[in-house]
Amino acid sequence: MTVSIPFIVLACLFAYRAPSLAGSGITDPDYYWHVSYGEWILGHGRLPTEDFWSWTFDGHAYRLTQWLGELCMGFANQVAGHLGTSVLAALLVSLTMAASYRAARYFLDNRLAALAVAIGCNSVLISLACRPHQFTHLGLAVLTWVLAAYQTGNRRALYWLPPLFALWVNLHGGYAFGLMYLGMIATLVAVEAYMQRDMATLRASAVPLFIAAGVSLLATLLNPYGWGAWHYAIQIAALKSSSAGIVDEWAATSIKTDAGLSFFLVASAVAAAMSLTKQRPSVSQVLTALALGAIGWSAVRLSLMATVLTVPLLASAIRGTAFYDLAFSGEARRYDRPAHIAIATGAIALVLVASVGMSTIDKTTERYMASKLPVEEVAFMKQHSIDGKILNTPESGGYLIRQLGAKVSIDTRLDLYGDRALFELLFAMRGDAGWKEYVSHLDPDVVLLNNPSPLRYHLADSGLYRAIFEGPAYTVLVRRSYRLDLPTVSMTPANQAVLELL
């Protein structure tokens, strides 16, 4: 009995990724409230209708549009803890690679070439932590698979699109990006047919795509909120905190980052393949490549989604290049052969054992958490039973909710808090004029701020609050007259904290 090399590679990828502690998502601030919502839904058997995790927006209406993705995370965590969400993340990235591989296979007769294109375009996804946006990457990969099947002659493939979007809308808000891409492809096919005065192609190819896009759009109404899911997508897109690059993953893509470098290499490969291919690329393919390039450079999150969508473009273009003939045709085809199941099992087992061993001795994740999340600070607060209204940073909010069981002033659910709450906090943390009025208005009992934040010095110097603990990442301050049994501690000078960051 034999199995294909792509199957072996994807199984090894899963085995490598599944035991990774970083893959569980615990280093990501969003992870904690995603998992907590999933567990809440499992425990209550319904969806929440209002916020109950903040004291600043307590009782405000809230739509949990990605409830199914969070339900999956909550279930995985209940079954196996951090290992459960790590396995879920590994499964999603492996399925994404598999769907991209199937899309590439419609254009490439060599399985190793299709696998190389799929992994090459999606390589950054391997390191992503467990979050609902992984469902969007899988959805985009399946979308390219369906469209590749349709473009190569399988007209019935479009029937899969409405069920895909009906499921997708409940998993993650990235379904809106998928709909936009589907509409763009239909439009570009129609434009090309019109430019060539090819009415037959317009009717046979573009019109079914438009119909599929319209039906898929209606299919997204199959969610608990109906039209509200569309409103949520628009609301997220309109946040200035996203468009201004305040949130890291929505900042402009830079080649200095792993995601930016990967996108640059993928975009360069597509451009080179289209330039060197023996078959002239169609107008719609060129315009699609340009559009995905522009989208990818606009934000880090979008660059990850754009690279998933470039798989069929790269596969169709590279097929007609001399490089493909040299590396994957002729004598090179002898490497595209199955392997015995014993060899496959041994390879997968070896990767799994090595991954488990590395995850056991690797302390990188713990060190990262200690430097970015209030791990020691929360332990101190638990030890001394410090409670009350907490003024905190967005990045620490989810961790506080999960680990301390306390209501917070803000977290990374910016669709709930909005731009105003975020920017007011950022300006106050920076020590801008009005910080005293901001703190006085909220009147917190406890303040948890990043160590380099100027606001913590202002609070201490004003005599309103005093520091009782300075951890690796955050400082805990309390009202001047609160918990007098805990001594005041001196804080690291501001310039020293900045130098340590550098």
Short mmCIF file of C-alpha atoms in Angstrom, two decimals:
data_model
loop_
_atom_site.label_atom_id
_atom_site.label_comp_id
_atom_site.label_asym_id
_atom_site.label_seq_id
_atom_site.Cartn_x
_atom_site.Cartn_y
_atom_site.Cartn_z
CA MET A 1 0.00 0.00 0.00
CA THR A 2 1.28 3.46 -0.91
CA VAL A 3 0.39 7.08 -0.21
CA SER A 4 1.23 10.23 -2.15
CA ILE A 5 4.06 12.54 -1.17
CA PRO A 6 1.71 15.55 -0.79
CA PHE A 7 -0.32 13.58 1.76
CA ILE A 8 2.84 12.67 3.67
CA VAL A 9 4.07 16.28 3.68
CA LEU A 10 0.73 17.67 4.86
CA ALA A 11 0.47 14.99 7.56
CA CYS A 12 4.01 15.85 8.69
CA LEU A 13 3.02 19.51 8.77
CA PHE A 14 0.11 18.65 11.04
CA ALA A 15 2.34 16.49 13.25
CA TYR A 16 4.90 19.29 13.49
CA ARG A 17 2.33 21.98 14.29
CA ALA A 18 -0.07 20.17 16.62
CA PRO A 19 2.09 19.97 19.81
CA SER A 20 3.29 23.58 19.56
CA LEU A 21 2.36 25.65 22.62
CA ALA A 22 2.64 28.87 20.62
CA GLY A 23 0.14 27.47 18.14
CA SER A 24 -2.48 27.22 20.88
CA GLY A 25 -2.97 30.97 20.73
CA ILE A 26 -1.99 31.83 24.31
CA THR A 27 0.46 34.49 23.11
CA ASP A 28 -2.34 36.36 21.31
CA PRO A 29 -4.44 38.85 23.35
CA ASP A 30 -7.58 37.96 21.35
CA TYR A 31 -7.29 34.26 22.13
CA TYR A 32 -8.55 34.56 25.70
CA TRP A 33 -11.92 36.13 25.00
CA HIS A 34 -12.43 33.98 21.88
CA VAL A 35 -12.03 30.81 23.96
CA SER A 36 -14.06 32.22 26.84
CA TYR A 37 -16.96 33.05 24.52
CA GLY A 38 -16.84 29.57 23.04
CA GLU A 39 -16.99 27.99 26.49
CA TRP A 40 -19.78 30.38 27.54
CA ILE A 41 -21.88 29.30 24.55
CA LEU A 42 -21.26 25.64 25.35
CA GLY A 43 -22.24 26.19 28.97
CA HIS A 44 -25.35 28.28 28.34
CA GLY A 45 -26.59 26.76 25.07
CA ARG A 46 -27.21 30.18 23.51
CA LEU A 47 -25.44 33.24 22.15
CA PRO A 48 -24.73 36.28 24.34
CA THR A 49 -26.71 39.40 23.50
CA GLU A 50 -24.84 41.99 25.56
CA ASP A 51 -21.41 42.64 27.01
CA PHE A 52 -20.68 41.31 30.49
CA TRP A 53 -16.87 41.36 30.55
CA SER A 54 -16.26 45.11 30.90
CA TRP A 55 -17.41 47.57 33.49
CA THR A 56 -17.22 50.48 31.05
CA PHE A 57 -19.63 48.94 28.50
CA ASP A 58 -21.44 46.50 30.75
CA GLY A 59 -24.89 45.69 29.34
CA HIS A 60 -24.26 47.17 25.91
CA ALA A 61 -25.70 45.17 23.00
CA TYR A 62 -23.10 42.95 21.36
CA ARG A 63 -23.25 40.62 18.36
CA LEU A 64 -21.00 37.58 18.40
CA THR A 65 -21.01 37.05 14.64
CA GLN A 66 -18.06 34.62 14.61
CA TRP A 67 -19.74 32.47 17.23
CA LEU A 68 -19.15 29.15 15.47
CA GLY A 69 -15.39 29.71 15.20
CA GLU A 70 -15.27 30.56 18.90
CA LEU A 71 -17.43 27.56 19.70
CA CYS A 72 -14.83 25.34 17.99
CA MET A 73 -12.05 26.96 20.00
CA GLY A 74 -13.98 26.65 23.26
CA PHE A 75 -14.75 22.99 22.61
CA ALA A 76 -11.13 22.22 21.72
CA ASN A 77 -9.94 23.93 24.90
CA GLN A 78 -12.47 22.09 27.08
CA VAL A 79 -11.42 18.75 25.62
CA ALA A 80 -7.64 19.13 25.79
CA GLY A 81 -6.71 22.58 27.06
CA HIS A 82 -3.94 24.39 25.21
CA LEU A 83 -3.15 21.21 23.30
CA GLY A 84 -6.71 21.18 21.99
CA THR A 85 -6.54 24.64 20.44
CA SER A 86 -3.05 23.89 19.13
CA VAL A 87 -4.36 20.77 17.38
CA LEU A 88 -7.27 22.80 16.00
CA ALA A 89 -4.86 25.39 14.60
CA ALA A 90 -2.72 22.64 13.07
CA LEU A 91 -5.77 21.04 11.50
CA LEU A 92 -6.95 24.32 9.99
CA VAL A 93 -3.58 25.23 8.47
CA SER A 94 -3.17 21.69 7.11
CA LEU A 95 -6.62 21.78 5.53
CA THR A 96 -5.84 25.21 4.07
CA MET A 97 -2.67 23.83 2.49
CA ALA A 98 -4.61 20.83 1.19
CA ALA A 99 -7.33 23.00 -0.39
CA SER A 100 -4.69 25.26 -1.98
CA TYR A 101 -2.93 22.15 -3.27
CA ARG A 102 -6.15 20.95 -4.89
CA ALA A 103 -6.62 24.37 -6.51
CA ALA A 104 -3.08 24.29 -7.91
CA ARG A 105 -3.56 20.76 -9.25
CA TYR A 106 -6.13 22.00 -11.74
CA PHE A 107 -3.30 23.82 -13.51
CA LEU A 108 -0.30 21.63 -12.71
CA ASP A 109 0.00 17.98 -13.69
CA ASN A 110 2.91 17.40 -11.30
CA ARG A 111 1.82 16.87 -7.70
CA LEU A 112 5.11 18.07 -6.22
CA ALA A 113 4.84 21.32 -8.18
CA ALA A 114 1.31 21.89 -6.90
CA LEU A 115 2.45 21.16 -3.35
CA ALA A 116 5.38 23.57 -3.68
CA VAL A 117 3.09 26.35 -4.90
CA ALA A 118 0.56 25.74 -2.11
CA ILE A 119 3.14 25.70 0.68
CA GLY A 120 5.21 28.50 -0.82
CA CYS A 121 2.26 30.88 -0.98
CA ASN A 122 0.90 29.93 2.44
CA SER A 123 4.13 29.45 4.39
CA VAL A 124 3.44 32.25 6.89
CA LEU A 125 0.18 30.58 7.92
CA ILE A 126 2.18 27.76 9.53
CA SER A 127 3.24 30.02 12.39
CA LEU A 128 -0.18 31.56 13.12
CA ALA A 129 -1.82 31.04 16.49
CA CYS A 130 -5.30 29.60 16.90
CA ARG A 131 -7.94 32.24 16.17
CA PRO A 132 -11.17 32.35 14.13
CA HIS A 133 -9.40 34.10 11.24
CA GLN A 134 -7.84 30.73 10.41
CA PHE A 135 -11.29 29.70 9.21
CA THR A 136 -11.14 32.56 6.71
CA HIS A 137 -7.82 31.31 5.32
CA LEU A 138 -9.41 27.89 4.86
CA GLY A 139 -12.49 29.48 3.31
CA LEU A 140 -10.37 31.41 0.81
CA ALA A 141 -8.42 28.27 -0.10
CA VAL A 142 -11.65 26.35 -0.70
CA LEU A 143 -12.94 29.30 -2.75
CA THR A 144 -9.87 29.15 -5.02
CA TRP A 145 -10.37 25.39 -5.32
CA VAL A 146 -13.98 25.84 -6.45
CA LEU A 147 -13.12 28.63 -8.89
CA ALA A 148 -10.19 26.66 -10.33
CA ALA A 149 -12.52 23.73 -10.94
CA TYR A 150 -15.03 26.02 -12.62
CA GLN A 151 -12.43 27.75 -14.80
CA THR A 152 -11.10 24.40 -16.03
CA GLY A 153 -14.50 23.12 -17.13
CA ASN A 154 -16.43 21.87 -14.08
CA ARG A 155 -19.54 24.07 -14.27
CA ARG A 156 -21.21 22.35 -11.34
CA ALA A 157 -18.43 23.43 -8.99
CA LEU A 158 -20.19 26.75 -8.36
CA TYR A 159 -22.95 24.89 -6.54
CA TRP A 160 -20.58 24.60 -3.58
CA LEU A 161 -20.27 28.35 -3.09
CA PRO A 162 -23.58 29.13 -1.30
CA PRO A 163 -23.05 26.37 1.32
CA LEU A 164 -19.46 27.55 1.76
CA PHE A 165 -20.50 31.12 2.51
CA ALA A 166 -23.44 30.04 4.69
CA LEU A 167 -20.97 28.20 6.93
CA TRP A 168 -18.23 30.81 6.63
CA VAL A 169 -20.39 33.73 7.81
CA ASN A 170 -20.81 32.00 11.17
CA LEU A 171 -17.12 31.19 11.54
CA HIS A 172 -15.43 34.52 10.88
CA GLY A 173 -16.11 37.97 9.42
CA GLY A 174 -13.56 37.39 6.65
CA TYR A 175 -16.39 35.94 4.56
CA ALA A 176 -16.92 39.53 3.35
CA PHE A 177 -13.43 39.51 1.80
CA GLY A 178 -14.25 36.23 0.08
CA LEU A 179 -17.44 37.73 -1.37
CA MET A 180 -15.53 40.76 -2.61
CA TYR A 181 -12.98 38.51 -4.30
CA LEU A 182 -15.71 36.42 -5.93
CA GLY A 183 -17.41 39.56 -7.22
CA MET A 184 -14.07 40.90 -8.48
CA ILE A 185 -13.34 37.71 -10.42
CA ALA A 186 -16.81 37.78 -12.00
CA THR A 187 -16.39 41.44 -12.95
CA LEU A 188 -12.91 40.96 -14.46
CA VAL A 189 -14.06 37.96 -16.50
CA ALA A 190 -16.97 40.03 -17.78
CA VAL A 191 -14.69 43.00 -18.59
CA GLU A 192 -12.30 40.80 -20.53
CA ALA A 193 -15.12 39.17 -22.49
CA TYR A 194 -16.59 42.58 -23.29
CA MET A 195 -13.20 43.94 -24.43
CA GLN A 196 -12.85 40.99 -26.78
CA ARG A 197 -16.47 41.29 -27.92
CA ASP A 198 -16.91 37.66 -26.87
CA MET A 199 -20.55 37.54 -25.87
CA ALA A 200 -20.49 33.73 -25.69
CA THR A 201 -17.85 33.80 -22.94
CA LEU A 202 -19.73 36.60 -21.21
CA ARG A 203 -22.88 34.48 -21.05
CA ALA A 204 -21.18 31.15 -20.37
CA SER A 205 -18.53 32.22 -17.84
CA ALA A 206 -19.24 35.63 -16.33
CA VAL A 207 -23.00 35.37 -15.86
CA PRO A 208 -22.82 32.11 -13.81
CA LEU A 209 -20.16 33.72 -11.62
CA PHE A 210 -22.39 36.75 -10.99
CA ILE A 211 -25.32 34.47 -10.17
CA ALA A 212 -23.14 32.41 -7.81
CA ALA A 213 -21.94 35.61 -6.12
CA GLY A 214 -25.50 36.84 -5.67
CA VAL A 215 -26.76 33.56 -4.26
CA SER A 216 -23.70 33.34 -1.98
CA LEU A 217 -24.43 36.84 -0.72
CA LEU A 218 -27.97 35.79 0.17
CA ALA A 219 -26.59 32.63 1.79
CA THR A 220 -24.69 34.76 4.29
CA LEU A 221 -28.06 35.76 5.77
CA LEU A 222 -28.17 32.24 7.25
CA ASN A 223 -26.76 33.36 10.58
CA PRO A 224 -28.34 34.22 13.95
CA TYR A 225 -28.22 37.96 13.21
CA GLY A 226 -29.41 38.04 9.60
CA TRP A 227 -28.61 41.47 8.15
CA GLY A 228 -26.70 42.24 11.33
CA ALA A 229 -23.74 40.17 10.13
CA TRP A 230 -23.38 42.56 7.19
CA HIS A 231 -23.61 45.55 9.51
CA TYR A 232 -20.85 44.04 11.66
CA ALA A 233 -18.54 43.64 8.65
CA ILE A 234 -19.14 47.27 7.64
CA GLN A 235 -18.62 48.43 11.23
CA ILE A 236 -15.24 46.68 11.47
CA ALA A 237 -14.12 48.06 8.12
CA ALA A 238 -15.05 51.60 9.22
CA LEU A 239 -12.94 51.58 12.41
CA LYS A 240 -10.26 54.26 12.23
CA SER A 241 -8.09 52.23 14.59
CA SER A 242 -7.79 49.67 11.79
CA SER A 243 -7.35 52.01 8.85
CA ALA A 244 -4.83 54.13 10.78
CA GLY A 245 -2.67 51.08 11.52
CA ILE A 246 -3.06 51.37 15.32
CA VAL A 247 -3.73 47.64 15.48
CA ASP A 248 -0.56 45.82 14.40
CA GLU A 249 -2.23 43.31 12.09
CA TRP A 250 -3.99 46.12 10.22
CA ALA A 251 -0.83 48.19 9.80
CA ALA A 252 0.62 48.58 6.30
CA THR A 253 2.59 45.54 5.16
CA SER A 254 6.35 45.97 5.48
CA ILE A 255 9.04 43.86 3.89
CA LYS A 256 10.89 44.02 7.22
CA THR A 257 8.38 41.60 8.76
CA ASP A 258 7.99 37.88 8.09
CA ALA A 259 4.55 38.40 6.58
CA GLY A 260 5.77 41.28 4.42
CA LEU A 261 8.82 39.41 3.15
CA SER A 262 6.71 36.37 2.34
CA PHE A 263 4.19 38.50 0.45
CA PHE A 264 6.98 40.21 -1.47
CA LEU A 265 8.46 36.86 -2.52
CA VAL A 266 5.06 35.46 -3.55
CA ALA A 267 4.16 38.61 -5.50
CA SER A 268 7.58 38.56 -7.19
CA ALA A 269 7.14 34.89 -8.12
CA VAL A 270 3.75 35.64 -9.68
CA ALA A 271 5.16 38.60 -11.65
CA ALA A 272 8.15 36.56 -12.84
CA ALA A 273 6.00 33.58 -13.86
CA MET A 274 3.57 35.77 -15.77
CA SER A 275 6.46 37.48 -17.54
CA LEU A 276 8.25 34.26 -18.51
CA THR A 277 5.34 31.97 -19.30
CA LYS A 278 4.95 30.77 -22.88
CA GLN A 279 1.21 31.28 -22.69
CA ARG A 280 0.17 34.91 -22.55
CA PRO A 281 -1.75 35.64 -19.33
CA SER A 282 -5.32 36.79 -19.77
CA VAL A 283 -6.35 40.35 -18.98
CA SER A 284 -8.39 39.13 -16.01
CA GLN A 285 -5.37 37.26 -14.59
CA VAL A 286 -3.12 40.30 -14.87
CA LEU A 287 -5.71 42.57 -13.29
CA THR A 288 -6.33 40.04 -10.51
CA ALA A 289 -2.61 39.89 -9.76
CA LEU A 290 -2.39 43.69 -9.63
CA ALA A 291 -5.46 43.95 -7.40
CA LEU A 292 -4.16 41.31 -4.98
CA GLY A 293 -0.79 43.07 -4.91
CA ALA A 294 -2.39 46.37 -3.95
CA ILE A 295 -4.62 44.71 -1.35
CA GLY A 296 -1.75 42.75 0.16
CA TRP A 297 0.48 45.77 0.66
CA SER A 298 -2.30 47.73 2.37
CA ALA A 299 -2.37 45.66 5.60
CA VAL A 300 -0.63 42.69 7.20
CA ARG A 301 -3.87 40.78 7.73
CA LEU A 302 -4.86 41.31 4.09
CA SER A 303 -1.44 40.18 2.85
CA LEU A 304 -2.03 36.76 4.44
CA MET A 305 -5.38 36.45 2.69
CA ALA A 306 -4.03 37.74 -0.62
CA THR A 307 -1.28 35.11 -0.72
CA VAL A 308 -3.89 32.35 -0.34
CA LEU A 309 -5.67 33.76 -3.39
CA THR A 310 -2.49 33.92 -5.50
CA VAL A 311 -2.12 30.12 -5.57
CA PRO A 312 -4.13 29.55 -8.79
CA LEU A 313 -2.49 32.58 -10.43
CA LEU A 314 1.01 31.29 -9.74
CA ALA A 315 0.10 27.73 -10.65
CA SER A 316 -1.42 28.65 -14.01
CA ALA A 317 1.47 30.97 -14.90
CA ILE A 318 4.35 28.75 -13.81
CA ARG A 319 3.05 25.84 -15.89
CA GLY A 320 4.24 27.50 -19.10
CA THR A 321 7.73 28.46 -17.92
CA ALA A 322 11.07 26.84 -18.74
CA PHE A 323 11.63 26.44 -15.00
CA TYR A 324 8.63 24.14 -14.75
CA ASP A 325 9.87 22.07 -17.70
CA LEU A 326 13.25 21.72 -16.03
CA ALA A 327 12.13 21.06 -12.47
CA PHE A 328 8.87 19.14 -12.85
CA SER A 329 8.63 17.68 -16.38
CA GLY A 330 10.50 15.00 -18.26
CA GLU A 331 12.99 13.09 -16.13
CA ALA A 332 12.02 15.16 -13.09
CA ARG A 333 8.60 13.46 -13.06
CA ARG A 334 10.15 10.33 -11.57
CA TYR A 335 10.17 12.10 -8.21
CA ASP A 336 6.39 12.52 -8.37
CA ARG A 337 5.61 9.05 -7.12
CA PRO A 338 3.94 7.56 -4.03
CA ALA A 339 5.81 6.14 -1.06
CA HIS A 340 5.18 2.96 0.89
CA ILE A 341 2.88 3.43 3.85
CA ALA A 342 5.57 2.19 6.25
CA ILE A 343 7.91 4.98 5.13
CA ALA A 344 5.09 7.51 5.42
CA THR A 345 4.16 6.34 8.92
CA GLY A 346 7.78 6.46 10.02
CA ALA A 347 8.28 9.98 8.67
CA ILE A 348 5.13 11.29 10.34
CA ALA A 349 6.01 9.60 13.65
CA LEU A 350 9.54 10.99 13.55
CA VAL A 351 8.28 14.53 12.98
CA LEU A 352 5.72 14.17 15.78
CA VAL A 353 8.31 12.88 18.28
CA ALA A 354 10.72 15.67 17.35
CA SER A 355 7.99 18.30 17.66
CA VAL A 356 6.86 17.01 21.06
CA GLY A 357 10.47 17.02 22.23
CA MET A 358 11.09 20.55 21.05
CA SER A 359 7.85 21.85 22.59
CA THR A 360 8.86 20.30 25.92
CA ILE A 361 12.23 22.01 26.17
CA ASP A 362 11.45 25.24 24.34
CA LYS A 363 10.64 28.08 26.73
CA THR A 364 10.31 30.78 24.07
CA THR A 365 6.55 30.97 24.43
CA GLU A 366 6.67 31.41 28.20
CA ARG A 367 9.31 34.14 27.91
CA TYR A 368 7.29 35.91 25.23
CA MET A 369 4.15 35.83 27.36
CA ALA A 370 5.99 37.21 30.37
CA SER A 371 7.26 40.13 28.29
CA LYS A 372 3.96 40.94 26.54
CA LEU A 373 1.16 39.83 28.85
CA PRO A 374 0.62 40.55 32.58
CA VAL A 375 1.52 37.03 33.71
CA GLU A 376 3.46 37.88 36.88
CA GLU A 377 1.28 40.91 37.50
CA VAL A 378 -1.92 38.83 37.51
CA ALA A 379 -0.27 36.27 39.79
CA PHE A 380 0.53 39.10 42.22
CA MET A 381 -3.05 40.39 42.07
CA LYS A 382 -4.42 36.92 42.73
CA GLN A 383 -2.04 36.33 45.61
CA HIS A 384 -3.08 39.55 47.35
CA SER A 385 -6.78 39.46 46.36
CA ILE A 386 -6.66 42.82 44.61
CA ASP A 387 -10.03 43.62 43.07
CA GLY A 388 -12.17 46.57 42.06
CA LYS A 389 -12.54 48.50 38.84
CA ILE A 390 -9.44 47.99 36.71
CA LEU A 391 -8.14 50.49 34.17
CA ASN A 392 -6.05 48.46 31.76
CA THR A 393 -4.59 48.35 28.25
CA PRO A 394 -6.46 46.58 25.41
CA GLU A 395 -3.73 43.96 25.04
CA SER A 396 -4.04 42.90 28.69
CA GLY A 397 -7.85 42.88 28.76
CA GLY A 398 -8.46 39.36 27.45
CA TYR A 399 -5.83 37.86 29.76
CA LEU A 400 -7.37 39.62 32.77
CA ILE A 401 -10.83 38.38 31.84
CA ARG A 402 -9.61 34.82 31.48
CA GLN A 403 -7.12 34.55 34.32
CA LEU A 404 -8.44 36.98 36.91
CA GLY A 405 -12.17 36.61 36.28
CA ALA A 406 -12.51 40.40 36.57
CA LYS A 407 -14.33 42.91 34.44
CA VAL A 408 -12.00 45.20 32.51
CA SER A 409 -12.12 48.73 31.17
CA ILE A 410 -11.24 47.65 27.62
CA ASP A 411 -9.92 44.71 25.62
CA THR A 412 -9.33 44.01 21.92
CA ARG A 413 -13.03 43.76 21.00
CA LEU A 414 -12.86 47.12 19.29
CA ASP A 415 -16.18 46.49 17.53
CA LEU A 416 -17.71 46.88 21.01
CA TYR A 417 -15.65 49.77 22.39
CA GLY A 418 -15.21 51.75 19.18
CA ASP A 419 -12.55 54.22 18.16
CA ARG A 420 -13.31 56.85 20.78
CA ALA A 421 -12.67 54.61 23.80
CA LEU A 422 -9.42 53.35 22.28
CA PHE A 423 -8.01 56.72 21.27
CA GLU A 424 -8.94 58.34 24.59
CA LEU A 425 -6.98 55.64 26.36
CA LEU A 426 -4.00 55.89 24.01
CA PHE A 427 -3.81 59.67 24.43
CA ALA A 428 -4.04 59.35 28.21
CA MET A 429 -1.36 56.65 28.32
CA ARG A 430 0.87 58.96 26.32
CA GLY A 431 0.43 61.61 28.98
CA ASP A 432 -1.32 64.12 26.71
CA ALA A 433 -3.30 67.01 28.15
CA GLY A 434 -6.54 65.73 29.62
CA TRP A 435 -5.16 62.54 31.13
CA LYS A 436 -6.27 63.59 34.61
CA GLU A 437 -9.82 64.23 33.44
CA TYR A 438 -9.85 60.86 31.68
CA VAL A 439 -8.76 58.96 34.79
CA SER A 440 -11.05 61.02 37.02
CA HIS A 441 -14.02 60.21 34.77
CA LEU A 442 -13.39 56.47 34.91
CA ASP A 443 -12.32 56.59 38.57
CA PRO A 444 -10.70 53.13 38.66
CA ASP A 445 -9.59 51.35 41.84
CA VAL A 446 -6.67 49.57 40.15
CA VAL A 447 -4.55 50.61 37.17
CA LEU A 448 -2.53 48.18 35.05
CA LEU A 449 -0.24 49.93 32.56
CA ASN A 450 2.73 49.05 30.37
CA ASN A 451 6.01 49.90 32.09
CA PRO A 452 7.12 52.51 29.51
CA SER A 453 3.75 54.32 29.72
CA PRO A 454 4.13 57.96 30.85
CA LEU A 455 0.69 57.80 32.48
CA ARG A 456 1.91 55.60 35.31
CA TYR A 457 4.44 58.28 36.34
CA HIS A 458 1.79 60.99 36.12
CA LEU A 459 -0.52 58.98 38.36
CA ALA A 460 2.22 58.37 40.93
CA ASP A 461 3.49 61.96 40.87
CA SER A 462 -0.03 63.34 41.25
CA GLY A 463 -0.49 61.43 44.49
CA LEU A 464 -3.74 59.91 43.24
CA TYR A 465 -2.31 56.42 42.84
CA ARG A 466 0.72 54.52 44.02
CA ALA A 467 2.62 51.59 42.53
CA ILE A 468 2.51 48.33 44.48
CA PHE A 469 4.08 45.97 41.95
CA GLU A 470 6.28 46.34 38.86
CA GLY A 471 6.50 43.23 36.73
CA PRO A 472 8.42 42.50 33.53
CA ALA A 473 5.78 44.13 31.33
CA TYR A 474 3.24 46.01 33.47
CA THR A 475 2.95 48.02 36.66
CA VAL A 476 0.08 47.62 39.13
CA LEU A 477 -1.08 50.86 40.74
CA VAL A 478 -3.90 51.36 43.25
CA ARG A 479 -5.68 54.31 44.85
CA ARG A 480 -3.53 56.13 47.37
CA SER A 481 -5.66 54.95 50.29
CA TYR A 482 -6.40 51.45 48.96
CA ARG A 483 -4.72 48.36 50.41
CA LEU A 484 -2.39 50.17 52.76
CA ASP A 485 -1.10 46.78 53.88
CA LEU A 486 0.79 46.58 50.57
CA PRO A 487 3.90 48.78 50.44
CA THR A 488 4.57 51.31 47.69
CA VAL A 489 7.36 50.28 45.32
CA SER A 490 9.65 52.49 43.28
CA MET A 491 9.20 52.35 39.51
CA THR A 492 11.87 52.00 36.86
CA PRO A 493 12.71 55.45 35.41
CA ALA A 494 10.99 56.13 32.09
CA ASN A 495 14.20 56.50 30.10
CA GLN A 496 15.54 53.21 31.46
CA ALA A 497 12.37 51.37 30.44
CA VAL A 498 12.66 52.75 26.93
CA LEU A 499 16.34 51.77 26.72
CA GLU A 500 15.47 48.23 27.83
CA LEU A 501 12.90 48.01 25.04
CA LEU A 502 15.50 49.10 22.53
#
